[in-house]
Coordinates of C-alpha atoms and ligand atoms in Angstrom, one line a residue:
Chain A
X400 CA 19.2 -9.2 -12.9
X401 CA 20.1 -6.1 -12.0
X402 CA 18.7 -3.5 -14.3
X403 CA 19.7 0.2 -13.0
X404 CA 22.1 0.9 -10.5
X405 CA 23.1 4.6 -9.2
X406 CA 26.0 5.4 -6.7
X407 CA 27.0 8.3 -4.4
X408 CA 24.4 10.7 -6.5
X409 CA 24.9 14.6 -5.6
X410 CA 22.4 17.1 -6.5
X411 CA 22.3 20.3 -5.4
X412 CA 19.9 23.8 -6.2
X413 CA 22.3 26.4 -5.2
X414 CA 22.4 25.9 -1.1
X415 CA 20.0 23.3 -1.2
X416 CA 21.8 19.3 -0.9
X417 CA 19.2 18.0 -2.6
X418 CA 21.1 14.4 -2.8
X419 CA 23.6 13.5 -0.9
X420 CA 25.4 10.5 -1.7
X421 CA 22.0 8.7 -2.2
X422 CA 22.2 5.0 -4.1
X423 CA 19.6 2.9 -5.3
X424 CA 19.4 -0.5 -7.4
X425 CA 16.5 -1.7 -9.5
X426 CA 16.2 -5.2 -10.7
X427 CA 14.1 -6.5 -13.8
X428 CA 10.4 -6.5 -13.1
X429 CA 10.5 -5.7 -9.2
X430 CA 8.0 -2.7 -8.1
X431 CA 10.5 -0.7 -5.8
X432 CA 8.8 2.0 -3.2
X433 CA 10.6 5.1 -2.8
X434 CA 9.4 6.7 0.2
X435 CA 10.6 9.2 2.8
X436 CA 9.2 13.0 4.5
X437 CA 8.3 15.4 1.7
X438 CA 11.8 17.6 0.7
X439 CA 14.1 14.1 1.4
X440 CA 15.1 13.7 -2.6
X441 CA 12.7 11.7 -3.9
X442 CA 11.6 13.4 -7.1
X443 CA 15.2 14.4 -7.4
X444 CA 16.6 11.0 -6.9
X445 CA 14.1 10.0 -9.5
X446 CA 14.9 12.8 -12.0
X447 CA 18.6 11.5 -11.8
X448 CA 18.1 7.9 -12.5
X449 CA 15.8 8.5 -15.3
X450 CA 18.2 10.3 -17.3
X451 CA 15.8 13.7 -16.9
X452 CA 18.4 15.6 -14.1
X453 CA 21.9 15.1 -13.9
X454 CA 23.6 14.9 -10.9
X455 CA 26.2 16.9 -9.8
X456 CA 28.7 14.1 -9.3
X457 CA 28.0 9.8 -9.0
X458 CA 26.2 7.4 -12.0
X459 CA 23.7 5.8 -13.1
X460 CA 23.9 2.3 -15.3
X461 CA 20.8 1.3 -17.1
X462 CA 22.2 -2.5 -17.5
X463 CA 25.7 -1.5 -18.5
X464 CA 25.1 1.8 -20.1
X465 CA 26.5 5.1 -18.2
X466 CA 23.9 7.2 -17.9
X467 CA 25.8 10.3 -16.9
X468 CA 28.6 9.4 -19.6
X469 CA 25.2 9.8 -22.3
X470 CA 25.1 13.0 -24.8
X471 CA 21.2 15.0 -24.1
X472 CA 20.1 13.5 -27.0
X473 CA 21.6 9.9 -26.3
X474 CA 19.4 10.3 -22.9
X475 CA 16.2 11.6 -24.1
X476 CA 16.4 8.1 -26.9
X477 CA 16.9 5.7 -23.7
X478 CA 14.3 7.6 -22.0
X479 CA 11.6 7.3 -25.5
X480 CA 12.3 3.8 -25.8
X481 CA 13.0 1.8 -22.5
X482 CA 11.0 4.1 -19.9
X483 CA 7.8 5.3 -18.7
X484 CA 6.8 8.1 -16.7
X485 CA 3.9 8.8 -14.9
X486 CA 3.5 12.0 -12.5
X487 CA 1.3 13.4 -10.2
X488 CA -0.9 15.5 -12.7
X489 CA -0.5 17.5 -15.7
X490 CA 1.1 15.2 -18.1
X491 CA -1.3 15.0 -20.6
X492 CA -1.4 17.1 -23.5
X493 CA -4.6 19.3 -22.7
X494 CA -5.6 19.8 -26.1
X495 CA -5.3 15.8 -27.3
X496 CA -8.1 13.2 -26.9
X497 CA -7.0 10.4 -24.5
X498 CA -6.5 8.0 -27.5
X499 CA -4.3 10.4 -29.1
X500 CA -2.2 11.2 -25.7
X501 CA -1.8 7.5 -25.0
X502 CA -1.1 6.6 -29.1
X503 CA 1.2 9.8 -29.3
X504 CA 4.4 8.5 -27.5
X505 CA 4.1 5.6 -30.5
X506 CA 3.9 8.6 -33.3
X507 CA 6.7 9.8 -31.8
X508 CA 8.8 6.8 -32.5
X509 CA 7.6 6.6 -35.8
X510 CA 4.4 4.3 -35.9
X511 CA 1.4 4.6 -38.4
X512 CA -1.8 6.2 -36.8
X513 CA -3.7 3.5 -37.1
X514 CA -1.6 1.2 -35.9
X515 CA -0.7 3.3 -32.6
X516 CA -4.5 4.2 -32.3
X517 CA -5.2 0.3 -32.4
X518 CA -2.6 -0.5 -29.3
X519 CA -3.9 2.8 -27.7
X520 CA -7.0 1.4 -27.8
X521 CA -6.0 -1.9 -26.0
X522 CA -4.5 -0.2 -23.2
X523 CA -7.1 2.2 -22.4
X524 CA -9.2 -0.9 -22.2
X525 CA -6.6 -2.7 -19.9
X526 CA -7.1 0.7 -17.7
X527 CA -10.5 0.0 -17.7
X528 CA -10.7 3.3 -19.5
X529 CA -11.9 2.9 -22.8
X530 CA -15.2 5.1 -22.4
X531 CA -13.1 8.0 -22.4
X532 CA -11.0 7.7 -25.3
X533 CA -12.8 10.6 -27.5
X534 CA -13.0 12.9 -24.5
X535 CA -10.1 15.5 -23.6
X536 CA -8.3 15.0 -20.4
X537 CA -9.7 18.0 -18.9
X538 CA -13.1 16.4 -19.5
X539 CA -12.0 13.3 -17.2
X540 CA -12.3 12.8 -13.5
X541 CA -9.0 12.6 -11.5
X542 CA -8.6 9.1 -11.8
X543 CA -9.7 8.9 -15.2
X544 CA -6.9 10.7 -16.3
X545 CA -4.4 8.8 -14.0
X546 CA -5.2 5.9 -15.8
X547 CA -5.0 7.0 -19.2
X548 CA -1.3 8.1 -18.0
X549 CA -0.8 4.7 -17.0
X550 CA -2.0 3.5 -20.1
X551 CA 0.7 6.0 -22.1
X552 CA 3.4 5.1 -19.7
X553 CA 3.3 1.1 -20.4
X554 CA 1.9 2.1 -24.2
X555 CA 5.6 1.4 -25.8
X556 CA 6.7 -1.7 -24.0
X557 CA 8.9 0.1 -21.3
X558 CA 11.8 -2.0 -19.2
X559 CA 11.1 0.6 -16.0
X560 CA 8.1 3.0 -15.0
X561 CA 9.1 5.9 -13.1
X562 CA 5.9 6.9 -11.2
X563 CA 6.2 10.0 -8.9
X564 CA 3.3 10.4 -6.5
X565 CA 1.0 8.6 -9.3
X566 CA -1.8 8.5 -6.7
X567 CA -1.0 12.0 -4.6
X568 CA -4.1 13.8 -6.5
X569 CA -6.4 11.2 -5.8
X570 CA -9.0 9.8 -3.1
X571 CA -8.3 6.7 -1.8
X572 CA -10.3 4.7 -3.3
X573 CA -9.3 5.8 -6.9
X574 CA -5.8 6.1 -5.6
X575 CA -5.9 2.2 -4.9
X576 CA -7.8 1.5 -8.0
X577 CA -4.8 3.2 -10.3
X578 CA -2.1 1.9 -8.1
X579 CA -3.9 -2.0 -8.7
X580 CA -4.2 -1.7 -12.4
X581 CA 0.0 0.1 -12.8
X582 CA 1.2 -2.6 -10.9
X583 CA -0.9 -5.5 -11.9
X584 CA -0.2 -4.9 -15.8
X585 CA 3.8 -3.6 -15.0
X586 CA 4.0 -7.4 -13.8
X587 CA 2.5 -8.7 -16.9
X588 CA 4.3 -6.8 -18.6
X589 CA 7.8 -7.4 -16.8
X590 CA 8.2 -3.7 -16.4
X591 CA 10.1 -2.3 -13.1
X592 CA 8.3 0.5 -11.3
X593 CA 10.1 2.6 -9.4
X594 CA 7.4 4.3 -7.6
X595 CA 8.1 7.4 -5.6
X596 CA 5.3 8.0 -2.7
X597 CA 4.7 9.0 1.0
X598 CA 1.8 7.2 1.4
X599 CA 2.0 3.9 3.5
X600 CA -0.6 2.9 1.5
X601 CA 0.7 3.2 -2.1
X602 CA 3.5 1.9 -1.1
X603 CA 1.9 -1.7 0.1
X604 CA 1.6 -2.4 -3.6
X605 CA 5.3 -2.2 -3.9
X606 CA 7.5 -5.6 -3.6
X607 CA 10.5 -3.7 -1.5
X608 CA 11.2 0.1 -0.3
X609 CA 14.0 2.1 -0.3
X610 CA 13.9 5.0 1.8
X611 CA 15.1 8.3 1.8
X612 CA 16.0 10.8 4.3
X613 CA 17.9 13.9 3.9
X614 CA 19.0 13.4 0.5
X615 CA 20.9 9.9 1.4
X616 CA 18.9 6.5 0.7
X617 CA 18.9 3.3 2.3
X618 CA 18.5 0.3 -0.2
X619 CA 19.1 -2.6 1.7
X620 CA 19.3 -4.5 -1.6
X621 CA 22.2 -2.5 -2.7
X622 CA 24.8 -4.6 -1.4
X623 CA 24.0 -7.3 -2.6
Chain B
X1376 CA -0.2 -13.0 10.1
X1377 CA -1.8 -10.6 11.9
X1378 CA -5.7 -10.9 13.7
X1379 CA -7.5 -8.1 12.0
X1380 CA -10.1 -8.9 14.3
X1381 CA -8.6 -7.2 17.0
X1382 CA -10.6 -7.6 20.7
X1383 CA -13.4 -9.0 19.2
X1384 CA -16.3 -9.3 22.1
X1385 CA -17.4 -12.9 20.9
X1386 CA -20.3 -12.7 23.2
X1387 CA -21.7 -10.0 21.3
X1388 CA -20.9 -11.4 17.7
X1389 CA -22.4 -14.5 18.7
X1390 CA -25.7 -12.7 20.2
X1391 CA -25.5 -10.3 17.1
X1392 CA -25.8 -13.7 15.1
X1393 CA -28.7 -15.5 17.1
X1394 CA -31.0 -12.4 16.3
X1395 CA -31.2 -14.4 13.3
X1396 CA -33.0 -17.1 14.7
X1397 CA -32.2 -20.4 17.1
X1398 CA -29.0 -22.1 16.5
X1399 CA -26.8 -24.9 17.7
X1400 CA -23.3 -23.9 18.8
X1401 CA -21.5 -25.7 15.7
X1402 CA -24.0 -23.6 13.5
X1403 CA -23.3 -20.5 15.2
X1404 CA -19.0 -21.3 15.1
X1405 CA -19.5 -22.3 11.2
X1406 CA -20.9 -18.6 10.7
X1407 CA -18.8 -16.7 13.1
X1408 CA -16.1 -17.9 11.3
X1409 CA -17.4 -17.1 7.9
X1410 CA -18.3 -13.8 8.9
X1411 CA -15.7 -13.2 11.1
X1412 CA -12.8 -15.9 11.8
X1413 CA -10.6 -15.2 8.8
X1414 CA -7.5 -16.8 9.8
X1415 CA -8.3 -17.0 13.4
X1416 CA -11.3 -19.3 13.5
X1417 CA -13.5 -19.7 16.8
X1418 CA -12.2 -22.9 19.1
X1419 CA -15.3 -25.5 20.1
X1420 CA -14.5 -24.3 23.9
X1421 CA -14.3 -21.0 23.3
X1422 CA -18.2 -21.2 21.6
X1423 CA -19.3 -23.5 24.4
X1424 CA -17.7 -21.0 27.2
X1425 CA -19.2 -18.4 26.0
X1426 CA -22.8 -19.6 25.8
X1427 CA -22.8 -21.0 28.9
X1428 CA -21.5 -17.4 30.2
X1429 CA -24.2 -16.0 28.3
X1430 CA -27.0 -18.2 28.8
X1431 CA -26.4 -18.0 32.8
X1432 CA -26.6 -14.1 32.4
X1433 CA -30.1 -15.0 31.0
X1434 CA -29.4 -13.1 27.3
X1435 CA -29.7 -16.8 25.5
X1436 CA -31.9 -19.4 26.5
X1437 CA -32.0 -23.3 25.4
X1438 CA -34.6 -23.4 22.8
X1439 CA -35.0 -27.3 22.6
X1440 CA -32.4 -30.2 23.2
X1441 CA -32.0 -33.6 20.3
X1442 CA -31.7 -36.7 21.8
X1443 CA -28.5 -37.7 22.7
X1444 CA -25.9 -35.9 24.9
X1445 CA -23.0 -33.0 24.5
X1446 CA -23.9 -29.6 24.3
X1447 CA -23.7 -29.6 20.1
X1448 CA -27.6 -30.8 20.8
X1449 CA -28.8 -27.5 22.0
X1450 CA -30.2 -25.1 20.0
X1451 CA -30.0 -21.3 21.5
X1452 CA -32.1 -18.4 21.2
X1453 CA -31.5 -14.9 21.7
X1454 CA -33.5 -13.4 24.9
X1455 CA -35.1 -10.1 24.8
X1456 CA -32.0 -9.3 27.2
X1457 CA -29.9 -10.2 25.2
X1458 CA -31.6 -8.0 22.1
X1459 CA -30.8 -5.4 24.4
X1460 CA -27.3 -5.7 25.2
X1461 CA -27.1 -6.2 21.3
X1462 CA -28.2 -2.8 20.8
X1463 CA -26.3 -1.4 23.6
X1464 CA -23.1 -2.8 22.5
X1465 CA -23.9 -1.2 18.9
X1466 CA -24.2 1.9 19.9
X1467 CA -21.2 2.4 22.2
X1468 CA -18.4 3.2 20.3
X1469 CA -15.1 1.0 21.1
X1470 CA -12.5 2.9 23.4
X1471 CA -9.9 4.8 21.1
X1472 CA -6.8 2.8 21.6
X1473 CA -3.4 3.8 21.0
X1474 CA -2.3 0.2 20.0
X1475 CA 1.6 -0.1 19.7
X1476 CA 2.5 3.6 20.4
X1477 CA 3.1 2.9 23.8
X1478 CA 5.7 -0.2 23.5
X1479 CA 7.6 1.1 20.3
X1480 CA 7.8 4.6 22.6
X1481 CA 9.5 2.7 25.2
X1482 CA 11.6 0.7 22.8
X1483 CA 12.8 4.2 21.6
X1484 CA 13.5 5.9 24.7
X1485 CA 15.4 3.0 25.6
X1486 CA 17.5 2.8 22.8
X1487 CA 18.4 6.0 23.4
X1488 CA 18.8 5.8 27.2
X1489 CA 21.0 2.9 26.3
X1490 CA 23.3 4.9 23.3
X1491 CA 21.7 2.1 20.7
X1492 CA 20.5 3.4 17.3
X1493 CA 16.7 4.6 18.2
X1494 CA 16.2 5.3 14.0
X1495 CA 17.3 1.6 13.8
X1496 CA 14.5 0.5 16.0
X1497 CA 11.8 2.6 14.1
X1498 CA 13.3 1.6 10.2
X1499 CA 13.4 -2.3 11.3
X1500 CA 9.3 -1.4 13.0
X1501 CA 8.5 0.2 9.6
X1502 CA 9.8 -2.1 7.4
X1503 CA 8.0 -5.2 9.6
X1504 CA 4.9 -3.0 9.4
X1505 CA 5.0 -2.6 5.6
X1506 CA 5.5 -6.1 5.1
X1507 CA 2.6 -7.1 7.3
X1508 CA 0.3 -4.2 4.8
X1509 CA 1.6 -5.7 1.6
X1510 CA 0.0 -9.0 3.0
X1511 CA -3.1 -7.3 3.8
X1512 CA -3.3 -6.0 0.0
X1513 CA -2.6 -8.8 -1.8
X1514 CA -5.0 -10.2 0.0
X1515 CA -7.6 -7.5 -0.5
X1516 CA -7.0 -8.2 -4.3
X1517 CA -7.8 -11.1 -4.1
X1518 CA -10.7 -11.4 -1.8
X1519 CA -14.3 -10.1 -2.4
X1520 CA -15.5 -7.1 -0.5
X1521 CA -16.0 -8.1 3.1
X1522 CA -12.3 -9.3 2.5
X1523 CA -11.7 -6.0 1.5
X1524 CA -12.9 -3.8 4.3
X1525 CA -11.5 -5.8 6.6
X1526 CA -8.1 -5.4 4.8
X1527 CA -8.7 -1.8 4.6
X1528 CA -9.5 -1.6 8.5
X1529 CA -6.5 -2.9 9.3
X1530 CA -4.4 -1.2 6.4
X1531 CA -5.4 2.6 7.3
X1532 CA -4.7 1.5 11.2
X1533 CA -1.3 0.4 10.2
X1534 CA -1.0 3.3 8.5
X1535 CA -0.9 5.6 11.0
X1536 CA 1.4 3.5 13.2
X1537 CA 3.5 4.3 10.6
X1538 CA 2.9 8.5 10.4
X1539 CA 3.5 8.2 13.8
X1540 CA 7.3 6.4 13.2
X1541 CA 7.9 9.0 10.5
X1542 CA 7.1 11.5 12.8
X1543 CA 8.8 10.2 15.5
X1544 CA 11.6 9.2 13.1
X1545 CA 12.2 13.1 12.7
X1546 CA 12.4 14.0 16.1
X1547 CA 14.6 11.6 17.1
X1548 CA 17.3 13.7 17.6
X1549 CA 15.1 16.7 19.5
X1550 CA 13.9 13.4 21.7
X1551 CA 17.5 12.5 22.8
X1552 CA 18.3 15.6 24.4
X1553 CA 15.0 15.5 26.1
X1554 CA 15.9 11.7 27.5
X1555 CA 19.7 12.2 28.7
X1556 CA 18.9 15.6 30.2
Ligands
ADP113 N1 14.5 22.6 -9.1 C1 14.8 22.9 -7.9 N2 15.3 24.1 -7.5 C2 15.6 24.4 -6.2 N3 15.4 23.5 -5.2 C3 14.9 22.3 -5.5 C4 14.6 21.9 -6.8 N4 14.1 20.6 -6.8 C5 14.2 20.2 -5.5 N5 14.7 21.2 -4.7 C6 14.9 21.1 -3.3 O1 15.6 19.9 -3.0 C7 15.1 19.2 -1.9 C8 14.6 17.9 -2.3 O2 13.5 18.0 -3.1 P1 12.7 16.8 -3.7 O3 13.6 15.9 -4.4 O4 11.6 17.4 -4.6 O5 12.1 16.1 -2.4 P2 10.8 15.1 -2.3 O6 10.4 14.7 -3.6 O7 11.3 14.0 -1.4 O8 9.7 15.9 -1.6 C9 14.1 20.1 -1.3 O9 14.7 20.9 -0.3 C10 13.6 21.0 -2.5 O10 13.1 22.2 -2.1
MG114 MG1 8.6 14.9 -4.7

């Protein structure tokens, strides 16, 4: 089923086409690669159909919901509760242990400490990185702290993980490692990833791709 | 599928294998293809061929013969020439070959020569390589870690077919007016 659908997105930064009519459709649980040359859309395509950037003219559904029709706040609930975002670096807060990065998006939606502690704790062990769980994230390697992302991304039960270069800060053997253990527990968790990447690579983990290229995509599933 | 193997100098692999000690040809197919066959096993002839090649250039020799007849009696051993052409073959690196480049550059020009989509040829290229690399990783998953090396070999060589579409992808244009002119 399908599970997000965006049309004829347009995006532009003052001169700048950013998107151009670009499309894209995401069905439950499939890993989805975005890939195309660095400066196509990718981030921005991704920032439209997660509800973070709104396009200059097109939509988004998430299952039959409008996206662009959404108030801020309407948006920033459906992106709390159904999504999960992990970025290239810097999305940790500096100044929380990993348990308490990866337990804080449950705070947020209201949980008790120990309980979101307890489920934290799961997942960083799922990630294969409990040992870190007292440490900041500054104190952890690069792929360390990848994985405790992952771990906060897929902490609330998402329907879709947005993941934008999730590996691009990384060596390739840690790069493969994190991209194994998002897309292994994603499928066992029946979470979509829509994972934006240049790397060939990365993007082998992925069960289709969409590509872009010059702010238009090509989603051969889209037709359908 | 594709053979990961690619150009494989059996004779070598197989010499490489008798340093071990003497071996009968069904021994020494069983642990090529262990090693080394993945999904593109040795044939019987090919194992015979290629001993008898190598035993008349004197770098195996029979080291005894069971009763009974076929050449699955004979046991071969490695020959201090043939040590030596071990080691030589170790330590000459392979010939740096452009593998596809040269078909999938033709394929473009043509396309082009002919007014046919030349970013058609290299999406439907990409997307056939990608498929053939998603293989290769699930498989790596899978598999243990000779699996995985050889996954990865083949992966990162993939890869860079595919920087060179991408790169080629964005030139297309620039290329056209190079090719009609
Ligand atoms: N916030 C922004 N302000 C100005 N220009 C931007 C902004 N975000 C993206 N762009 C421009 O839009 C184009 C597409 O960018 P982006 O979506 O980041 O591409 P990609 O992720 O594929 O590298 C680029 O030319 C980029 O410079
Ligand atoms: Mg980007």
């Amino acid at each position: 089923m399908t599970l997000l659908r965006a049309e004829g997105l347009v995006k532009s930064f003052g001169k700048t086409h950013a998107l151009d009519g670009a499309g894209i459709s995401i069905r439950e649980g499939e890993v989805v690669a975005v890939m195309g040359p660095s400066g196509s859309g990718k981030s921005t395509l991704l920032h439209c159909i997660a509800g973070i950037l709104p396009p200059d003219s097109g939509t988004v559904h998430y299952r039959d919901r409008d996206l662009t029709a959404m108030s801020d706040s309407e948006r920033s609930e459906l992106r709390r509760t159904e999504f999960g975002f992990v970025f290239q670096f810097g999305q940790l807060v500096p100044e929380l242990t990993c348990l308490e990065n990866v337990a804080l998006p449950l705070r947020l939606s209201g949980m008790k400490r120990k309980d979101a502690e307890r489920a934290a704790t799961d997942w960083l062990a799922r990630l294969e990185v409990d040992g870190v769980a007292d440490q900041r994230p500054g104190e952890t390697s690069g792929g360390q702290g990848q994985r405790v992302a992952v771990a906060r991304a897929l902490v609330t039960g998402p329907k879709v993980i947005f993941a934008d270069e999730p590996t691009g800060a990384l060596d390739s053997l840690n790069g493969e490692r994190v991209m194994h253990l998002l897309t292994t527990a994603a499928r066992e968790t029946g979470a979509a990833v829509v994972l934006v990447t240049h790397e060939p690579r990365v993007a082998a983990y992925s069960d289709r791709e969409v590509v872009v290229r010059d702010g238009r995509s090509r989603d051969v599933e889209f037709a359908r | 599928m594709m053979c990961i193997v690619p150009r494989m100098s059996i004779g070598h692999a197989l010499l490489g294998l008798l340093e071990g000690g003497p071996r009968h040809g069904y021994d020494l197919k069983r642990a090529y293809d262990e090693r080394f066959g993945q999904d593109r096993p040795l044939h019987y002839g090919q194992v015979y061929s290629t001993l008898s090649r190598l035993l008349k250039n004197g770098l195996v020799t029979e080291a005894g013969v069971e009763a009974g007849d076929g050449p699955e009696r004979k046991r071969y051993a490695i020959t201090d020439a043939g040590v030596t052409d071990v080691e030589r073959w170790l330590s000459t690196p392979e010939k740096p070959e452009p593998y596809l480049q040269n078909t999938l550059y033709a394929k473009v020009v043509l396309a082009l020569l002919s007014g046919r989509s030349a970013a058609e040829v290299l999406d439907t290229q990409r997307s056939a390589h990608l498929n053939t690399m998603r293989e290769l990783t699930r498989r790596k998953t899978d598999g243990d870690l000779a699996d995985q090396l050889i996954c990865d070999f083949a992966l990162f060589h993939l890869e860079a077919d595919l920087r060179w579409l991408e790169l080629t992808a964005a030139r297309v244009d620039q290329l056209a007016v190079e090719v009609m002119r």
